[in-house]
Structures are given as C-alpha cells and as structure tokens.
C-alpha cells in the first residue's frame, strides 16, 4: 500500500513534465501539426514517461480499448489532456476508449496519450519498447516504439 501511495505521489509530480505541450524549435520546424512522432520519451528508472502513436481500428465494427500494459512500468494508463476553465492544463484518466470502424486514434502530446509510471528500467534514446493494447474485439495489439525525445 505504501509503495502504491508513494508511486502515485511521485507520478503526480512527474506527470506535468512528461505531458507538457511544449515543443522544441526543431520539432516545430520538422513536424506538421497532424503528424504524430511515434515514440516513448526517455526517462530514468523509477520515473514517468509517455507514449505517443497512432492506432487505426481495422475491424468492421466498433472496438473498445480496455487497458494498456508495459513490462517496463508498474502502472500504465490512458490519459487525456484538457484545459480547465481558468486556462490551466490538466489530465484525466480514460478508463476506456471506443474506436469506431476505420477510425484513427492519435495518442499525442497535449491530447490522448499513454502514461508509463514507476518505470523499472531506464528508457534511453535509441532503445525500443513494447506497449500492449488490450481491446474488447481485436484482443491484444502490440506497438513496438522507439525511445526518443
């Protein structure tokens, strides 16, 4: 119980770093607004990171993302960034995400994204990691993502 409370406290402090919507000047020049740079952000062991990628429902019926898992993190959640009434940015967990047939879901910085908390290994640029998406209809879908800033 103490470990969970500690992880939640540390994760909460680190969420703002992992989920900021700031881009470097280089990213602004090379990346169009609608282009998702598929990646997991580098982070220290014990820290927090985020995963960004695109998923398209190729089924002929709606599907529901029920959970996400990663062997390298103690806790993995789907989060959505939003702006509060007073102009501050916040995040909230999304327990399920419904994906219509042929619909593309964009896990991106400043929007829907995957939070990876309580990392049990260092994530270094140049590595690659697997994130498992669990869908009601499609079952398990594995996204292999590079670790990049």
PDB file of C-alpha atoms in Angstrom:
ATOM      1  CA  UNK A   1       0.000   0.000   0.000  1.00  0.00           C
ATOM      2  CA  UNK A   2       2.806   2.417   0.888  1.00  0.00           C
ATOM      3  CA  UNK A   3       4.559   1.666  -2.387  1.00  0.00           C
ATOM      4  CA  UNK A   4       1.378   2.455  -4.340  1.00  0.00           C
ATOM      5  CA  UNK A   5       0.828   5.745  -2.499  1.00  0.00           C
ATOM      6  CA  UNK A   6       4.472   6.686  -2.993  1.00  0.00           C
ATOM      7  CA  UNK A   7       4.317   5.829  -6.708  1.00  0.00           C
ATOM      8  CA  UNK A   8       1.137   7.856  -7.147  1.00  0.00           C
ATOM      9  CA  UNK A   9       2.683  10.843  -5.378  1.00  0.00           C
ATOM     10  CA  UNK A  10       5.884  10.708  -7.416  1.00  0.00           C
ATOM     11  CA  UNK A  11       3.932  10.056 -10.612  1.00  0.00           C
ATOM     12  CA  UNK A  12       1.702  13.038  -9.987  1.00  0.00           C
ATOM     13  CA  UNK A  13       4.727  15.271  -9.614  1.00  0.00           C
ATOM     14  CA  UNK A  14       6.299  13.962 -12.780  1.00  0.00           C
ATOM     15  CA  UNK A  15       3.155  13.985 -14.934  1.00  0.00           C
ATOM     16  CA  UNK A  16       3.474  17.652 -15.723  1.00  0.00           C
ATOM     17  CA  UNK A  17       6.985  17.066 -17.085  1.00  0.00           C
ATOM     18  CA  UNK A  18       6.026  14.081 -19.236  1.00  0.00           C
ATOM     19  CA  UNK A  19       2.838  15.619 -20.604  1.00  0.00           C
ATOM     20  CA  UNK A  20       3.776  19.193 -21.355  1.00  0.00           C
ATOM     21  CA  UNK A  21       2.662  20.502 -24.692  1.00  0.00           C
ATOM     22  CA  UNK A  22       5.918  22.374 -25.294  1.00  0.00           C
ATOM     23  CA  UNK A  23       7.877  21.526 -28.415  1.00  0.00           C
ATOM     24  CA  UNK A  24      11.444  22.339 -29.239  1.00  0.00           C
ATOM     25  CA  UNK A  25      12.121  24.708 -32.101  1.00  0.00           C
ATOM     26  CA  UNK A  26      13.405  21.747 -34.145  1.00  0.00           C
ATOM     27  CA  UNK A  27      10.135  19.827 -33.657  1.00  0.00           C
ATOM     28  CA  UNK A  28       8.095  22.855 -34.724  1.00  0.00           C
ATOM     29  CA  UNK A  29      10.079  23.151 -37.944  1.00  0.00           C
ATOM     30  CA  UNK A  30      10.129  19.462 -38.887  1.00  0.00           C
ATOM     31  CA  UNK A  31       6.767  18.262 -37.622  1.00  0.00           C
ATOM     32  CA  UNK A  32       3.420  19.185 -39.115  1.00  0.00           C
ATOM     33  CA  UNK A  33       0.607  19.626 -36.555  1.00  0.00           C
ATOM     34  CA  UNK A  34      -1.231  16.492 -37.747  1.00  0.00           C
ATOM     35  CA  UNK A  35       1.894  14.284 -37.782  1.00  0.00           C
ATOM     36  CA  UNK A  36       2.469  12.078 -34.735  1.00  0.00           C
ATOM     37  CA  UNK A  37       6.084  11.245 -33.927  1.00  0.00           C
ATOM     38  CA  UNK A  38       5.613   7.663 -32.684  1.00  0.00           C
ATOM     39  CA  UNK A  39       7.785   7.199 -29.618  1.00  0.00           C
ATOM     40  CA  UNK A  40       8.215   6.731 -25.902  1.00  0.00           C
ATOM     41  CA  UNK A  41      10.051   9.541 -24.158  1.00  0.00           C
ATOM     42  CA  UNK A  42      13.385   8.792 -22.433  1.00  0.00           C
ATOM     43  CA  UNK A  43      13.221   8.645 -18.622  1.00  0.00           C
ATOM     44  CA  UNK A  44      15.112   7.401 -15.598  1.00  0.00           C
ATOM     45  CA  UNK A  45      14.320   4.164 -13.794  1.00  0.00           C
ATOM     46  CA  UNK A  46      11.619   4.850 -11.206  1.00  0.00           C
ATOM     47  CA  UNK A  47      10.355   7.822 -13.217  1.00  0.00           C
ATOM     48  CA  UNK A  48       7.481   8.559 -15.555  1.00  0.00           C
ATOM     49  CA  UNK A  49       7.289   8.650 -19.338  1.00  0.00           C
ATOM     50  CA  UNK A  50       4.647   8.886 -22.049  1.00  0.00           C
ATOM     51  CA  UNK A  51       3.941   7.019 -25.294  1.00  0.00           C
ATOM     52  CA  UNK A  52       2.688   8.654 -28.488  1.00  0.00           C
ATOM     53  CA  UNK A  53       1.482   6.781 -31.582  1.00  0.00           C
ATOM     54  CA  UNK A  54      -1.431   6.241 -33.973  1.00  0.00           C
ATOM     55  CA  UNK A  55      -3.820   3.282 -33.865  1.00  0.00           C
ATOM     56  CA  UNK A  56      -6.413   2.535 -36.555  1.00  0.00           C
ATOM     57  CA  UNK A  57      -9.349   0.196 -35.957  1.00  0.00           C
ATOM     58  CA  UNK A  58      -9.233  -2.122 -38.976  1.00  0.00           C
ATOM     59  CA  UNK A  59     -12.310  -4.064 -37.868  1.00  0.00           C
ATOM     60  CA  UNK A  60     -15.734  -3.606 -39.478  1.00  0.00           C
ATOM     61  CA  UNK A  61     -17.246  -2.811 -36.056  1.00  0.00           C
ATOM     62  CA  UNK A  62     -16.514  -0.523 -33.139  1.00  0.00           C
ATOM     63  CA  UNK A  63     -13.920  -1.717 -30.639  1.00  0.00           C
ATOM     64  CA  UNK A  64     -13.055  -0.611 -27.111  1.00  0.00           C
ATOM     65  CA  UNK A  65      -9.563  -0.138 -25.701  1.00  0.00           C
ATOM     66  CA  UNK A  66      -9.945  -1.577 -22.200  1.00  0.00           C
ATOM     67  CA  UNK A  67      -6.374  -1.427 -20.865  1.00  0.00           C
ATOM     68  CA  UNK A  68      -2.720  -0.877 -21.708  1.00  0.00           C
ATOM     69  CA  UNK A  69       0.274  -2.754 -20.304  1.00  0.00           C
ATOM     70  CA  UNK A  70       4.061  -2.494 -20.489  1.00  0.00           C
ATOM     71  CA  UNK A  71       6.568  -4.824 -18.826  1.00  0.00           C
ATOM     72  CA  UNK A  72       8.871  -1.904 -18.033  1.00  0.00           C
ATOM     73  CA  UNK A  73       6.334   0.127 -15.975  1.00  0.00           C
ATOM     74  CA  UNK A  74       4.470  -0.581 -12.724  1.00  0.00           C
ATOM     75  CA  UNK A  75       1.440   1.438 -13.822  1.00  0.00           C
ATOM     76  CA  UNK A  76       0.181   2.219 -17.341  1.00  0.00           C
ATOM     77  CA  UNK A  77      -2.858   4.410 -18.021  1.00  0.00           C
ATOM     78  CA  UNK A  78      -4.545   6.168 -20.906  1.00  0.00           C
ATOM     79  CA  UNK A  79      -4.748   9.892 -20.107  1.00  0.00           C
ATOM     80  CA  UNK A  80      -6.356  12.832 -21.832  1.00  0.00           C
ATOM     81  CA  UNK A  81      -5.037  16.378 -21.518  1.00  0.00           C
ATOM     82  CA  UNK A  82      -7.586  19.167 -21.232  1.00  0.00           C
ATOM     83  CA  UNK A  83      -7.779  22.870 -20.479  1.00  0.00           C
ATOM     84  CA  UNK A  84      -9.595  23.984 -17.333  1.00  0.00           C
ATOM     85  CA  UNK A  85     -11.975  26.958 -17.161  1.00  0.00           C
ATOM     86  CA  UNK A  86      -9.153  29.121 -15.781  1.00  0.00           C
ATOM     87  CA  UNK A  87      -6.807  28.245 -18.670  1.00  0.00           C
ATOM     88  CA  UNK A  88      -4.671  25.700 -16.804  1.00  0.00           C
ATOM     89  CA  UNK A  89      -3.812  22.341 -18.330  1.00  0.00           C
ATOM     90  CA  UNK A  90      -4.924  19.163 -16.589  1.00  0.00           C
ATOM     91  CA  UNK A  91      -5.068  15.436 -17.231  1.00  0.00           C
ATOM     92  CA  UNK A  92      -7.635  12.776 -16.519  1.00  0.00           C
ATOM     93  CA  UNK A  93      -7.511   9.020 -16.883  1.00  0.00           C
ATOM     94  CA  UNK A  94      -9.652   7.444 -19.597  1.00  0.00           C
ATOM     95  CA  UNK A  95     -10.826   4.010 -18.417  1.00  0.00           C
ATOM     96  CA  UNK A  96     -11.964   3.013 -21.924  1.00  0.00           C
ATOM     97  CA  UNK A  97     -11.602   4.440 -25.414  1.00  0.00           C
ATOM     98  CA  UNK A  98     -14.169   3.492 -28.073  1.00  0.00           C
ATOM     99  CA  UNK A  99     -12.745   3.321 -31.601  1.00  0.00           C
ATOM    100  CA  UNK A 100     -15.222   3.285 -34.488  1.00  0.00           C
ATOM    101  CA  UNK A 101     -14.604   1.097 -37.595  1.00  0.00           C
ATOM    102  CA  UNK A 102     -11.788   2.627 -39.652  1.00  0.00           C
ATOM    103  CA  UNK A 103     -11.249   5.367 -37.047  1.00  0.00           C
ATOM    104  CA  UNK A 104      -7.738   6.539 -36.286  1.00  0.00           C
ATOM    105  CA  UNK A 105      -6.901   7.279 -32.634  1.00  0.00           C
ATOM    106  CA  UNK A 106      -3.972   9.638 -32.183  1.00  0.00           C
ATOM    107  CA  UNK A 107      -2.090   9.255 -28.908  1.00  0.00           C
ATOM    108  CA  UNK A 108      -0.216  12.553 -28.889  1.00  0.00           C
ATOM    109  CA  UNK A 109       1.380  15.166 -26.707  1.00  0.00           C
ATOM    110  CA  UNK A 110      -1.274  17.539 -25.358  1.00  0.00           C
ATOM    111  CA  UNK A 111      -4.142  15.133 -26.106  1.00  0.00           C
ATOM    112  CA  UNK A 112      -4.900  11.472 -25.573  1.00  0.00           C
ATOM    113  CA  UNK A 113      -1.649   9.689 -24.566  1.00  0.00           C
ATOM    114  CA  UNK A 114      -0.286   6.692 -22.666  1.00  0.00           C
ATOM    115  CA  UNK A 115       1.284   7.391 -19.252  1.00  0.00           C
ATOM    116  CA  UNK A 116       4.021   4.996 -18.106  1.00  0.00           C
ATOM    117  CA  UNK A 117       4.624   5.340 -14.361  1.00  0.00           C
ATOM    118  CA  UNK A 118       7.012   3.665 -11.962  1.00  0.00           C
ATOM    119  CA  UNK A 119       9.493   2.652 -14.662  1.00  0.00           C
ATOM    120  CA  UNK A 120      11.507  -0.421 -13.674  1.00  0.00           C
ATOM    121  CA  UNK A 121      14.268   0.328 -16.175  1.00  0.00           C
ATOM    122  CA  UNK A 122      15.889   3.387 -17.692  1.00  0.00           C
ATOM    123  CA  UNK A 123      14.485   4.339 -21.091  1.00  0.00           C
ATOM    124  CA  UNK A 124      17.366   5.624 -23.213  1.00  0.00           C
ATOM    125  CA  UNK A 125      17.202   7.217 -26.649  1.00  0.00           C
ATOM    126  CA  UNK A 126      17.898   4.535 -29.238  1.00  0.00           C
ATOM    127  CA  UNK A 127      16.146   1.756 -27.274  1.00  0.00           C
ATOM    128  CA  UNK A 128      12.780   0.381 -28.300  1.00  0.00           C
ATOM    129  CA  UNK A 129       9.991  -0.919 -26.069  1.00  0.00           C
ATOM    130  CA  UNK A 130       6.679  -2.720 -26.469  1.00  0.00           C
ATOM    131  CA  UNK A 131       3.316  -1.415 -25.260  1.00  0.00           C
ATOM    132  CA  UNK A 132       0.377  -3.845 -25.250  1.00  0.00           C
ATOM    133  CA  UNK A 133      -3.097  -2.510 -26.013  1.00  0.00           C
ATOM    134  CA  UNK A 134      -5.995  -4.728 -24.871  1.00  0.00           C
ATOM    135  CA  UNK A 135      -9.144  -4.357 -26.981  1.00  0.00           C
ATOM    136  CA  UNK A 136     -12.556  -5.946 -26.443  1.00  0.00           C
ATOM    137  CA  UNK A 137     -12.765  -7.224 -30.037  1.00  0.00           C
ATOM    138  CA  UNK A 138      -9.243  -7.141 -31.526  1.00  0.00           C
ATOM    139  CA  UNK A 139      -7.642  -8.629 -28.415  1.00  0.00           C
ATOM    140  CA  UNK A 140      -4.019  -7.725 -27.728  1.00  0.00           C
ATOM    141  CA  UNK A 141      -2.256  -5.354 -30.101  1.00  0.00           C
ATOM    142  CA  UNK A 142       1.465  -4.763 -29.532  1.00  0.00           C
ATOM    143  CA  UNK A 143       3.014  -1.431 -30.508  1.00  0.00           C
ATOM    144  CA  UNK A 144       6.805  -1.511 -30.661  1.00  0.00           C
ATOM    145  CA  UNK A 145       8.014   2.059 -30.201  1.00  0.00           C
ATOM    146  CA  UNK A 146      11.425   3.722 -30.310  1.00  0.00           C
ATOM    147  CA  UNK A 147      12.632   5.657 -27.275  1.00  0.00           C
ATOM    148  CA  UNK A 148      13.197   9.233 -28.490  1.00  0.00           C
ATOM    149  CA  UNK A 149      12.975  12.720 -27.005  1.00  0.00           C
TER     150      UNK A 149
END
